[in-house]
XYZ file of C-alpha atoms in Angstrom:
280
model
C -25.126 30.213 89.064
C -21.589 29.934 87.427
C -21.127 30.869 84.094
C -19.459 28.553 82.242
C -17.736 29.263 78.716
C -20.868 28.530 75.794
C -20.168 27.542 72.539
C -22.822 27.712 70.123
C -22.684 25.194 66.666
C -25.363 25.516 64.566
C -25.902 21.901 62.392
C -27.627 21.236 59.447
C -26.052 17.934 59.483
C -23.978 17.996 56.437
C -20.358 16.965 56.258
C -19.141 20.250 57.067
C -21.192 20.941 60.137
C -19.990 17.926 61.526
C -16.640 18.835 61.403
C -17.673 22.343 62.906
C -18.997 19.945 66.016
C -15.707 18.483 66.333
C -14.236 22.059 66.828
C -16.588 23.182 69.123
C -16.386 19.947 70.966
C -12.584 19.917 71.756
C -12.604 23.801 72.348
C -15.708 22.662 74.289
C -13.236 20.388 76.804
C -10.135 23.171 77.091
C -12.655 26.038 78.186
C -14.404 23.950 80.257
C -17.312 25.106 78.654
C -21.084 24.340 78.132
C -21.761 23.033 74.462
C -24.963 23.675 72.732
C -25.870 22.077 69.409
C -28.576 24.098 67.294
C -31.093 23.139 64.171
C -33.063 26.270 63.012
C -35.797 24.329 60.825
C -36.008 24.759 57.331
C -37.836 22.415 55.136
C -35.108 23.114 52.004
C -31.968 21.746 53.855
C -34.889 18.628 55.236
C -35.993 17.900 51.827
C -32.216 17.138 50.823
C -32.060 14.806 53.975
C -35.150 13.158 53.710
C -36.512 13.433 50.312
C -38.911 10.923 50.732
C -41.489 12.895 53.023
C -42.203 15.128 50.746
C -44.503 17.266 52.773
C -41.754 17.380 56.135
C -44.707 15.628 57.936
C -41.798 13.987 60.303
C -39.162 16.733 59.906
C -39.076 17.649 64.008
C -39.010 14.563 64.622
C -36.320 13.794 62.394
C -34.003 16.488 63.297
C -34.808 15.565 67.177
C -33.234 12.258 66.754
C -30.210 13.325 64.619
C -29.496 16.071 67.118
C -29.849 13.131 70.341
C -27.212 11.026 68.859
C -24.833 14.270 68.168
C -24.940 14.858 71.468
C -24.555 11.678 73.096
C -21.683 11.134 70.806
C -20.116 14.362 71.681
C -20.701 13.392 75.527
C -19.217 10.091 75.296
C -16.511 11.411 73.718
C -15.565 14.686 75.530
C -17.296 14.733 79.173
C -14.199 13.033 80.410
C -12.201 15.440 79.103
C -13.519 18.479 80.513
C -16.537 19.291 78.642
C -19.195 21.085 81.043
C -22.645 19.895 79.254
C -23.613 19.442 75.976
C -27.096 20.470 75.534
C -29.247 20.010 71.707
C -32.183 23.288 70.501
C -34.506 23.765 67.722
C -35.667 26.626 66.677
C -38.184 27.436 63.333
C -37.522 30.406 60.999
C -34.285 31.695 58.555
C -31.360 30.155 59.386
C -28.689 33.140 59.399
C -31.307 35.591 62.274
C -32.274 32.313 64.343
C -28.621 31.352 65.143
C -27.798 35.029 65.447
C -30.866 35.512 67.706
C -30.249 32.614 69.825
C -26.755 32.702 70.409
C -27.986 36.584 71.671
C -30.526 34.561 74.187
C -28.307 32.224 75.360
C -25.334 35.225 75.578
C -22.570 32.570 73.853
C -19.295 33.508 74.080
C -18.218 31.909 70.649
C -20.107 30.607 67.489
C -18.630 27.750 65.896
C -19.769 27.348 62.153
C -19.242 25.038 58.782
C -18.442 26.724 55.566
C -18.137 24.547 52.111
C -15.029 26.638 51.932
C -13.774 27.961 48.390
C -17.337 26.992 46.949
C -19.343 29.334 49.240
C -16.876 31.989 49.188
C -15.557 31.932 45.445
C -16.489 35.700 44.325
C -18.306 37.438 47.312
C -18.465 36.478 50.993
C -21.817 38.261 51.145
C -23.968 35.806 49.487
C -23.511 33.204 51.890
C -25.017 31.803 55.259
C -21.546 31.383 57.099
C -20.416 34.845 55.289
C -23.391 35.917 56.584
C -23.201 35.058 60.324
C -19.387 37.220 60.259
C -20.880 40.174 58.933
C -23.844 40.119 61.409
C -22.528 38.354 64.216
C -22.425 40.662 67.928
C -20.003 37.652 69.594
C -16.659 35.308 68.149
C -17.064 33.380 65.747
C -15.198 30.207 64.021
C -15.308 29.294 60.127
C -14.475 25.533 59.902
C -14.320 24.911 56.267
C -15.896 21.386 54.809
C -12.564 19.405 54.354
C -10.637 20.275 57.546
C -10.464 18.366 60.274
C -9.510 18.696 63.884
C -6.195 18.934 64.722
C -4.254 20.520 67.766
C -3.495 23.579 66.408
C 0.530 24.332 66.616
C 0.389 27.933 65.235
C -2.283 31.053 65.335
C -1.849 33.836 63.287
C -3.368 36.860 63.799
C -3.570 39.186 60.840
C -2.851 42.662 62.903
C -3.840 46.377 61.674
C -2.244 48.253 64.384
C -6.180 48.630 66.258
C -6.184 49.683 69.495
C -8.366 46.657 70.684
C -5.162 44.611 69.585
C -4.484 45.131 72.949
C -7.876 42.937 74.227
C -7.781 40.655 71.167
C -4.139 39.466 71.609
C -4.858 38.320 75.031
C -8.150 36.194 74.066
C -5.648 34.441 71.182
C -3.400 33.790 74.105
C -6.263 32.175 75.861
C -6.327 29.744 73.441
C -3.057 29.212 72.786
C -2.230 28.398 76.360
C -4.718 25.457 76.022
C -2.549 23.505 73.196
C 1.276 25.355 73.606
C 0.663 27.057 70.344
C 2.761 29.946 69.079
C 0.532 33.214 68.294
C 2.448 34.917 65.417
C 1.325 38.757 65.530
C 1.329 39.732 61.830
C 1.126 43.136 60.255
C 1.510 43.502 56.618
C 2.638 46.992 54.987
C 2.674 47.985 51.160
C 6.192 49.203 51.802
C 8.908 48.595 54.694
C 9.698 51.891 54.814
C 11.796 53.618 58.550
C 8.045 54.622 59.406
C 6.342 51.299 58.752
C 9.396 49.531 60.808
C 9.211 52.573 63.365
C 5.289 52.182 63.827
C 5.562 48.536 64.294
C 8.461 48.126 67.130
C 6.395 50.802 68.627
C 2.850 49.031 68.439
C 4.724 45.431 69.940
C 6.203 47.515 73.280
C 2.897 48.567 73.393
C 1.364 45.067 73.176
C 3.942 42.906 74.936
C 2.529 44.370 78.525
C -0.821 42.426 77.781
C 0.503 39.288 76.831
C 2.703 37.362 79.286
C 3.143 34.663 76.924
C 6.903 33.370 75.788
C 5.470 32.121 72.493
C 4.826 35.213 70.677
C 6.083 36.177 67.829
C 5.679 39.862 66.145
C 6.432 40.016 62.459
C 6.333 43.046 59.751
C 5.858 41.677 56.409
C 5.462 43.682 53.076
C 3.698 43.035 49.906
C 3.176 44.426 46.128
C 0.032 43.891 44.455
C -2.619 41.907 46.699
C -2.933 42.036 50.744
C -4.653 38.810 50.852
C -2.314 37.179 49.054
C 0.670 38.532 50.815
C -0.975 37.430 54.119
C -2.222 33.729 52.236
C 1.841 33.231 51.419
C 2.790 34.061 55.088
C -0.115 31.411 56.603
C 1.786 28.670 53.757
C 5.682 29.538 54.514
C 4.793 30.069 58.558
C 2.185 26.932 58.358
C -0.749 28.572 60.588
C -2.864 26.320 61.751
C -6.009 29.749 62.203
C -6.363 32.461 61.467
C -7.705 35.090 63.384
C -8.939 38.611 62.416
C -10.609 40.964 64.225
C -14.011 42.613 62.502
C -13.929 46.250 63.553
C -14.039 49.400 61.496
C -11.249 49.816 58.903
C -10.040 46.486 60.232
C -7.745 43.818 58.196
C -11.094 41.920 58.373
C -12.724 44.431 56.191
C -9.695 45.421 53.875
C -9.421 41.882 53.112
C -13.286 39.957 53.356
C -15.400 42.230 51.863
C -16.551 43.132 48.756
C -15.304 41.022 46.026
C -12.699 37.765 47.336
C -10.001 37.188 45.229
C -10.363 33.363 43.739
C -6.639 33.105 44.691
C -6.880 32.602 48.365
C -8.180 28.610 48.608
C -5.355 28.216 51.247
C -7.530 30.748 53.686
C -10.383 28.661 53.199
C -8.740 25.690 54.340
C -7.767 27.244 57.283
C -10.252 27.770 60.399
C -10.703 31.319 60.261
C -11.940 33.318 63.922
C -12.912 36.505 63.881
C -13.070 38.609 67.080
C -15.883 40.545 67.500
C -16.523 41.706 71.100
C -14.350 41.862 74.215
């Protein structure tokens, strides 16, 4: 049988999800890909939907209908446009292991997730569920924040730290980029812009360049003072990114930068999609 691109989007229905479906819907059509809308039951987020049956007598129920006219809105919408299939799950148990677990079973090539953005994240990306899905996650996954919506993104910019697997990430962000003309802008950003840090970098993009066959690249070497995040949150502004992409691997930018405690500072990366790369 043919394996076709699967995007996983977990939905609690709230207004954030729902933009997350959007995402995964249009990336749905340009990878030609199989769609799969997921509820993992959990009578707390019910209660707030449904306050009124107080004992979540009709909660499968419930969910089964909301998750019928998701997907035959998303069909409607993008079958003519390339979408594969759009398929609707349920599963019981915590939310954060049974989209982990199932996107495992079903051996999804991306996750596609709300955040409520700046809210969730204010002081320590550990606390919450989308925080939580990054740090755990196996396979790709994309952080739509609650107030953006879809738009064709013009610019990606991946937030580089000279990894080796560069080399495999660049050319998935190409991937993508193909699909809407984007520019990728390859971004590394030093404490200093010393002969070594410029010497290290021209080095790192002849490198790269081999694995990218793409006239839309651009490499840049920036430098900052006090904060890393902040140095890369002015570049997303001035450049106007449209995602950004990281890649989660030991010693990464990912973990310099999203772990630990978040500086209140960055709002502008949570109102950016952010993707982080996990497995190649």
């Amino acid at each position: 049988m043919e394996k076709h691109f699967t995007i996983l989007c977990p939905t609690d229905f709230s207004e954030c999800s729902l933009n997350a479906i959007e995402y995964a819907a249009r990336l749905g059509e340009k990878y030609q890909g199989r769609l799969i809308l997921f509820h993992v039951l959990n009578r707390d987020d019910y209660q707030k939907m449904s306050p009124e049956d107080t004992h979540g007598r009709y909660q499968v129920e419930f969910v089964q209908e909301k998750l019928n006219n998701l997907q035959d809105a998303v069909w409607k919408e993008s079958q003519s446009k390339g979408l594969h299939s759009c398929e609707i799950a349920i599963r019981e148990g915590e939310i954060v292991h049974g989209v982990l677990e199932f996107a495992q079973s079903i051996q999804a090539d991306l996750i596609v997730a709300g955040t409520e953005g700046v809210n969730e994240l204010r002081e320590n990306i550990i606390g919450s569920r989308a925080s939580r899905l990054v740090e755990n996650s196996d396979r790709d996954i994309l952080i739509v924040p609650r107030r953006v919506f879809f738009k064709t993104p013009r610019k990606l910019v991946f937030a580089s730290d000279y990894l080796e697997e560069d080399k495999l990430a660049i050319q998935k962000i190409v991937e993508m980029a193909r699909f809407y003309e984007a520019e990728v802008d390859f971004v590394h950003v030093s404490p200093s812009l010393k002969i070594m840090d410029k010497t290290l970098h021209e080095a790192m993009v002849d490198e790269l360049k081999p694995f990218v066959r793409y006239d839309k690249v651009n490499y840049v070497l920036k430098s900052y003072r006090d904060d890393l995040a902040l140095a890369l949150e002015n570049y997303l502004q001035v450049a106007k990114g449209d995602m950004l992409v990281t890649l989660s691997k030991k010693k990464s930018f990912f973990q310099k930068v999203f772990t630990k405690n978040l500086s209140k500072k960055m709002s502008y990366f949570l109102s950016k999609p952010l993707w982080v790369i996990k497995s190649f």
